[in-house]
GROMACS .gro file of C-alpha atoms in nm:
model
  262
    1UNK     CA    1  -1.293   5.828  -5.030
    2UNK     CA    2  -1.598   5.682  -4.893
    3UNK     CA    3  -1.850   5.796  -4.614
    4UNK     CA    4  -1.850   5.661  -4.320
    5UNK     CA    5  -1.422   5.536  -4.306
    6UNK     CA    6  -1.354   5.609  -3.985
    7UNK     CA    7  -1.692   5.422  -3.844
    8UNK     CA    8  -1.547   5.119  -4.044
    9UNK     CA    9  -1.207   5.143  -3.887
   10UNK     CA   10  -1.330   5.175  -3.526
   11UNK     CA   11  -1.542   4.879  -3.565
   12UNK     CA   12  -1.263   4.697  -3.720
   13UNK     CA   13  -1.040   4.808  -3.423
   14UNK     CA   14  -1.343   4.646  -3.215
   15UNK     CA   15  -1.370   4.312  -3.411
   16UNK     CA   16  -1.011   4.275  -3.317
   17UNK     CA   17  -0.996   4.336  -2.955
   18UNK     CA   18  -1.314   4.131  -2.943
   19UNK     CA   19  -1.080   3.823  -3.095
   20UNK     CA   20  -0.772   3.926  -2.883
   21UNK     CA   21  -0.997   3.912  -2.576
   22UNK     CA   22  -1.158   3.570  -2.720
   23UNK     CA   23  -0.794   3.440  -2.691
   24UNK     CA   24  -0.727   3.589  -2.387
   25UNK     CA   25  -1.006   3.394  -2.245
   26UNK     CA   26  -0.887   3.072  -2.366
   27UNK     CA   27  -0.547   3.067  -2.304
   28UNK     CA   28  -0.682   3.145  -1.939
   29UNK     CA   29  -0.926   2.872  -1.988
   30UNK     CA   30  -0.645   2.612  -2.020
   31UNK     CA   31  -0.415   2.808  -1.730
   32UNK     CA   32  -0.688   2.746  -1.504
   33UNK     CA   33  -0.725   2.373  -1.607
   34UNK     CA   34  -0.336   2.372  -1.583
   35UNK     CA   35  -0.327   2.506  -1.254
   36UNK     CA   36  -0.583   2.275  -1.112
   37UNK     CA   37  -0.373   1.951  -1.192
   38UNK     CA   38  -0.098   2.128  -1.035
   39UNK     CA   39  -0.278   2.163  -0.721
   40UNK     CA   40  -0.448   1.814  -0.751
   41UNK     CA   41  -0.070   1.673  -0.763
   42UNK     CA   42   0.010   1.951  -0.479
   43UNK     CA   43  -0.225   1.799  -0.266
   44UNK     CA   44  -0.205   1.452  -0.332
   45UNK     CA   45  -0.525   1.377  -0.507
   46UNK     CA   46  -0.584   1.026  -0.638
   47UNK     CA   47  -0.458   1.065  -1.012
   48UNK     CA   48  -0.751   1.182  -1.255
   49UNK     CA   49  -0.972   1.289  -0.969
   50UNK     CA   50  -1.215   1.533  -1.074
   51UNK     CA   51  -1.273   1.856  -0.809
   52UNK     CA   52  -1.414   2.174  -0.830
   53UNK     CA   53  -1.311   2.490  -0.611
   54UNK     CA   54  -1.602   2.560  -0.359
   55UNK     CA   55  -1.390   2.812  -0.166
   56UNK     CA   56  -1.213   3.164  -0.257
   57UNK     CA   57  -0.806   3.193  -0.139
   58UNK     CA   58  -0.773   3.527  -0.042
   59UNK     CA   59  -0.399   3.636   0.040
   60UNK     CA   60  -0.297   3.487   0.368
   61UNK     CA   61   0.069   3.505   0.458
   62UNK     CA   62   0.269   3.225   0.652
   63UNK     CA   63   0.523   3.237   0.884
   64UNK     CA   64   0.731   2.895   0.781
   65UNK     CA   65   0.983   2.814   0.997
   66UNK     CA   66   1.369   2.875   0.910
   67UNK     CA   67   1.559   2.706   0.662
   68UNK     CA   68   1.746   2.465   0.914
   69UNK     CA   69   1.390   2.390   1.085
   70UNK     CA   70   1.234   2.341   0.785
   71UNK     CA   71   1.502   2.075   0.687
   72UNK     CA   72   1.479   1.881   0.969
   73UNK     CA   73   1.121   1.881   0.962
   74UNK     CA   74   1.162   1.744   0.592
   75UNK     CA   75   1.388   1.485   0.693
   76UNK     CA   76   1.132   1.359   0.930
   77UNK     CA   77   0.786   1.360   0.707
   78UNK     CA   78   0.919   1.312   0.370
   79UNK     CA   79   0.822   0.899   0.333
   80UNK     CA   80   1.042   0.897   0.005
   81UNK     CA   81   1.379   0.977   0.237
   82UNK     CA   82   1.275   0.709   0.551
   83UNK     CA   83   1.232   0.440   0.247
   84UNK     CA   84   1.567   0.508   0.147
   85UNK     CA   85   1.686   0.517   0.498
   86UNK     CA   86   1.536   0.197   0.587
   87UNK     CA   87   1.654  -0.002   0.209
   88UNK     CA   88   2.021   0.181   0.349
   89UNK     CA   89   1.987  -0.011   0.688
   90UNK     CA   90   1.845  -0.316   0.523
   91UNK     CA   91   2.173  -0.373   0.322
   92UNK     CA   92   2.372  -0.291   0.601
   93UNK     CA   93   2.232  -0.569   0.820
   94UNK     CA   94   2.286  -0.800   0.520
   95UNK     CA   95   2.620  -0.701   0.457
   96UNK     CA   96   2.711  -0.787   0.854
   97UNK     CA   97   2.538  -1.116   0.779
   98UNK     CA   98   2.764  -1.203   0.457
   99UNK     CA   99   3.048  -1.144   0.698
  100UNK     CA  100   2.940  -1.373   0.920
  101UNK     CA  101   2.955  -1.645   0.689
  102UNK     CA  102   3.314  -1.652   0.782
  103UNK     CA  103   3.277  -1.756   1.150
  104UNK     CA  104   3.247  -2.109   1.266
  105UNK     CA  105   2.950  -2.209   1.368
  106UNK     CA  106   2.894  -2.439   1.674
  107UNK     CA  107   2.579  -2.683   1.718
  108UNK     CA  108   2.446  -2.861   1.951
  109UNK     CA  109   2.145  -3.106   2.044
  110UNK     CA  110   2.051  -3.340   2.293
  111UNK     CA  111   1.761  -3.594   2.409
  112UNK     CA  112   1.646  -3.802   2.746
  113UNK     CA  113   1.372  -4.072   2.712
  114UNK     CA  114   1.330  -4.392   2.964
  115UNK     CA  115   1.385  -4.748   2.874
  116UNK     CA  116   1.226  -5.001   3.018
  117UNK     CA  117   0.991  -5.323   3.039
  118UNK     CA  118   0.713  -5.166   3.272
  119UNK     CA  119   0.690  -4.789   3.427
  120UNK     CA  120   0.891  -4.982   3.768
  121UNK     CA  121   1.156  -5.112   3.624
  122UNK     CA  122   1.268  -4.857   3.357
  123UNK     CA  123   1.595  -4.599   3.390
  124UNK     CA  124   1.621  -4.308   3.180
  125UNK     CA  125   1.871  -4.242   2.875
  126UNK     CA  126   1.994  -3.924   2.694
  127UNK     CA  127   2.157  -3.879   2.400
  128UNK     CA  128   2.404  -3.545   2.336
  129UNK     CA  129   2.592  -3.449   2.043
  130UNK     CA  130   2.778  -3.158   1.929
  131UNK     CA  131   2.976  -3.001   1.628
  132UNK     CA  132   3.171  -2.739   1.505
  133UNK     CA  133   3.120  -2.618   1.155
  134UNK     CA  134   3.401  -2.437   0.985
  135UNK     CA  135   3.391  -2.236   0.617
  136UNK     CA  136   3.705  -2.404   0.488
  137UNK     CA  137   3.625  -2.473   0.116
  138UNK     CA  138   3.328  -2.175   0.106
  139UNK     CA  139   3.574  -1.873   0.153
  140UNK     CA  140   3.488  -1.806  -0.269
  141UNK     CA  141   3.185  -1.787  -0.245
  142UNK     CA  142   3.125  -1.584   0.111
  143UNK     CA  143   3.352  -1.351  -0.065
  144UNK     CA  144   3.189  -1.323  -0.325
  145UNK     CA  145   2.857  -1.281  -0.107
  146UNK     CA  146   3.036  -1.005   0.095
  147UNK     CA  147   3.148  -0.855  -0.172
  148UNK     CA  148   2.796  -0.828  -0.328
  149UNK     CA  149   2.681  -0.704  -0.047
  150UNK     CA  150   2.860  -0.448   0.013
  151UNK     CA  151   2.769  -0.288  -0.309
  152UNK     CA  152   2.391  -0.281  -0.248
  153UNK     CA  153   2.482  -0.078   0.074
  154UNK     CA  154   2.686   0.131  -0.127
  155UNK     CA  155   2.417   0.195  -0.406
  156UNK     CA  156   2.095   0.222  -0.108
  157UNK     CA  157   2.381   0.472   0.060
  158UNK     CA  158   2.430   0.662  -0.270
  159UNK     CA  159   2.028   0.643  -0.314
  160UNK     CA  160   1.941   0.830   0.016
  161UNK     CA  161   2.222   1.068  -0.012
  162UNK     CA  162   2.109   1.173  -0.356
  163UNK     CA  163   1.723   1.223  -0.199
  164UNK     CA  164   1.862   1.438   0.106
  165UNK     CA  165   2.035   1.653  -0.187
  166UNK     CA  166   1.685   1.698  -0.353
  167UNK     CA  167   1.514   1.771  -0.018
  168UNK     CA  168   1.771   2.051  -0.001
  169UNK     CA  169   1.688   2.142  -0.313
  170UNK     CA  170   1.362   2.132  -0.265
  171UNK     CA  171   1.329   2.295   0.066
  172UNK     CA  172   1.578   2.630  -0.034
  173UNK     CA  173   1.375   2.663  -0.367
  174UNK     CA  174   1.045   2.672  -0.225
  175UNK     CA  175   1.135   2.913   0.034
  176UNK     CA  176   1.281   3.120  -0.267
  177UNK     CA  177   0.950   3.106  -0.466
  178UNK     CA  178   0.798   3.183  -0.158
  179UNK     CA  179   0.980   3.514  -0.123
  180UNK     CA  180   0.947   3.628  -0.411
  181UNK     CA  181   0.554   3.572  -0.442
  182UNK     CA  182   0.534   3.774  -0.137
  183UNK     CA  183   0.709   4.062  -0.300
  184UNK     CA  184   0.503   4.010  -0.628
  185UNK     CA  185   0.166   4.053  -0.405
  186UNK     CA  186   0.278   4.312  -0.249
  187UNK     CA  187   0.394   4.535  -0.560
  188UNK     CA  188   0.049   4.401  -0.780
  189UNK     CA  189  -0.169   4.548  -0.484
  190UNK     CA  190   0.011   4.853  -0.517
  191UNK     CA  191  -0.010   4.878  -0.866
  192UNK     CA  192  -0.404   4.821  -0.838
  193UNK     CA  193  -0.475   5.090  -0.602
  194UNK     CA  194  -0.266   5.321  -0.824
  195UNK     CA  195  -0.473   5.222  -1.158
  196UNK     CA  196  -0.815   5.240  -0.931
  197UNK     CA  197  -0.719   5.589  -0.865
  198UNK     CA  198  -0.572   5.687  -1.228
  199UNK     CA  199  -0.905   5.525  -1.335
  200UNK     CA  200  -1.098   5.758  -1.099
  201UNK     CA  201  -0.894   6.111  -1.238
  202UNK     CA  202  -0.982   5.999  -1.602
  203UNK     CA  203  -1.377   5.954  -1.540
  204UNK     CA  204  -1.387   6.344  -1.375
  205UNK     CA  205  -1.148   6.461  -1.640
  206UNK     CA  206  -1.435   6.316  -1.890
  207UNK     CA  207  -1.684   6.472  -1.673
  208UNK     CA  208  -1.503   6.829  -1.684
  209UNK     CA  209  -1.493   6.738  -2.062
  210UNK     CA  210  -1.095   6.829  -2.045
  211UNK     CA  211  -1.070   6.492  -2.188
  212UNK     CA  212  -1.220   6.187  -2.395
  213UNK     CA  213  -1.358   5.849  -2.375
  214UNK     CA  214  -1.068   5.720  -2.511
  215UNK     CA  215  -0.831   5.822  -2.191
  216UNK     CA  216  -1.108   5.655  -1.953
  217UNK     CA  217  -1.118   5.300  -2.175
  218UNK     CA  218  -0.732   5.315  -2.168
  219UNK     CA  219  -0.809   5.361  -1.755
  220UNK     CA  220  -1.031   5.072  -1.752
  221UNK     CA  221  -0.761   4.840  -1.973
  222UNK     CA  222  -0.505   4.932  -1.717
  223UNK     CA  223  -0.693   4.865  -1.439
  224UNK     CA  224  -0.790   4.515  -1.569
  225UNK     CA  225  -0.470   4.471  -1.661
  226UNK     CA  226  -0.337   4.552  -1.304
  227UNK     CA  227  -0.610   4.305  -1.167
  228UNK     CA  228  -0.524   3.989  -1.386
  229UNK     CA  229  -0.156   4.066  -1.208
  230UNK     CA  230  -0.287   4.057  -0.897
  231UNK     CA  231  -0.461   3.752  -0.934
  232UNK     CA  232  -0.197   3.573  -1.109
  233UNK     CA  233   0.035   3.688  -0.800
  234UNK     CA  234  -0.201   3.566  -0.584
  235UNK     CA  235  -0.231   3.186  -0.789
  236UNK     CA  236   0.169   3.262  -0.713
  237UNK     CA  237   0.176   3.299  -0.363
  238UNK     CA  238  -0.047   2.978  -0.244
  239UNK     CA  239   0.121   2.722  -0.504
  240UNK     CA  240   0.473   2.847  -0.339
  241UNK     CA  241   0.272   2.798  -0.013
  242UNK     CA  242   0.140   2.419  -0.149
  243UNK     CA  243   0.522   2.387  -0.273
  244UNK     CA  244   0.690   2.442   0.047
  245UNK     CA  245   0.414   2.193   0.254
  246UNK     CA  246   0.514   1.947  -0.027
  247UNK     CA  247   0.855   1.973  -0.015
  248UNK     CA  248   0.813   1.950   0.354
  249UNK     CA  249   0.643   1.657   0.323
  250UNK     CA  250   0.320   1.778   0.510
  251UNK     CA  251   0.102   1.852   0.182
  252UNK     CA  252  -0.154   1.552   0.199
  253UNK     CA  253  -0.208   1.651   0.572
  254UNK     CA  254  -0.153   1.983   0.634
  255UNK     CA  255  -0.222   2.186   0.286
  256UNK     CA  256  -0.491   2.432   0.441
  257UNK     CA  257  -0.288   2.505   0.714
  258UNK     CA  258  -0.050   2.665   0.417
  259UNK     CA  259  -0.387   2.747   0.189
  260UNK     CA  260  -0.506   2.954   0.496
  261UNK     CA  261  -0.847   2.921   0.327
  262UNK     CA  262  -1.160   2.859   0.456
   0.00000   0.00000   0.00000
């Protein structure tokens, strides 16, 4: 066997963390460019708009309102759901004017000039007409007008009931993410503060010599593994936050109120 093995394997354990760590980097490379269109569509950036992050997020908690609240509020700000209440009404009023088609309809005019050779001896004149307009050989197609009608309500009807159901959606699910990224934060800073202090036990146990390097590196690889957790709860937390402003419908206007940056 040849001198020097074990050198060879350690630095061949090395060469391969060094590329694990490489791919680490850029898998978090295109996360981070991920993330950034995510919040760019959060926010309601122009599409393709180029930003960088001037300002850190630390944790800041909300207090949303409650569920009910939260709907209404929706209801109100989200433009998507007033479109489709407005198209709704729109048909409505068009499907009251196909109806009536059916009733008569009554006109009237009238007209007074003066006749006469000069301005003294002249009388006036009028003229007065009226009419009555019945639908006697149009019932076919008013039907059919009605009838038409009434299907576009039905349809802009069935289009704003199906966009309350996503609000819903939208509104319960955020407030579930929500939750749950709280309780991730909460458990990652936890799990930090224990590897900071396992981390701190291993470097005296080196200096006592009771132990080796190798118990302190696995430290420090636990504690950076503890960190990326934290920060990935924390990317967690604020895109629930941007989630529940946009499904709220307040996201273009109030995003740093959920941010609670700087």
């Amino acid at each position: 066997m040849e001198a020097g093995t074990a050198p060879r394997i350690d630095l061949t354990r090395t060469e391969v963390q060094l590329h694990t760590e490489e791919y680490n980097l850029s898998v978090s490379r295109n996360n981070f460019d991920v993330a950034k269109l995510d919040l760019s569509r959060a926010i309601g950036l122009p599409l393709g708009q180029q930003f960088e992050l001037a300002d850190q997020l630390p944790y800041s908690d909300v207090n949303p309102p409650s569920v009910e609240d939260a709907l209404k509020q929706a209801y109100r700000s989200r433009s998507d759901f007033q479109a489709a209440l407005n198209s709704e009404k729109a048909a409505a009023q068009s499907l009251t004017a196909a109806k009536g088609e059916r009733f008569p309809v009554v006109a009237a005019n009238g007209d007074y000039g003066d006749v006469g050779k000069t301005f003294g001896h002249s009388h006036g004149v009028f003229d007065f007409q009226a009419g009555v307009s019945l639908p006697i050989f149009t019932g076919g197609r008013i039907k059919g007008d009605i009838a038409q009608a009434e299907g576009e309500r039905r349809q802009r009807k069935a289009e704003a009931e199906n966009i309350r159901g996503r609000i819903d959606y939208d509104v319960r699910t955020a407030f579930l993410n929500l939750n749950a990224a709280k309780e991730q934060v909460e458990v990652a800073k936890q799990s930090v503060a224990l590897a900071n202090e396992s981390l701190a036990r291993s470097k005296d146990r080196f200096a006592s010599g009771v132990t080796d390097s190798v118990e302190v590196v696995q430290a420090e690889q636990a504690l950076a593994s503890t960190n990326d957790q934290y920060i990935t709860s924390l990317y967690n937390h604020n895109f629930a936050k941007l989630s529940l402003a946009r499904a709220l419908g307040v996201a273009r206007t109030n995003y740093d109120q959920y941010l609670g940056g700087k």
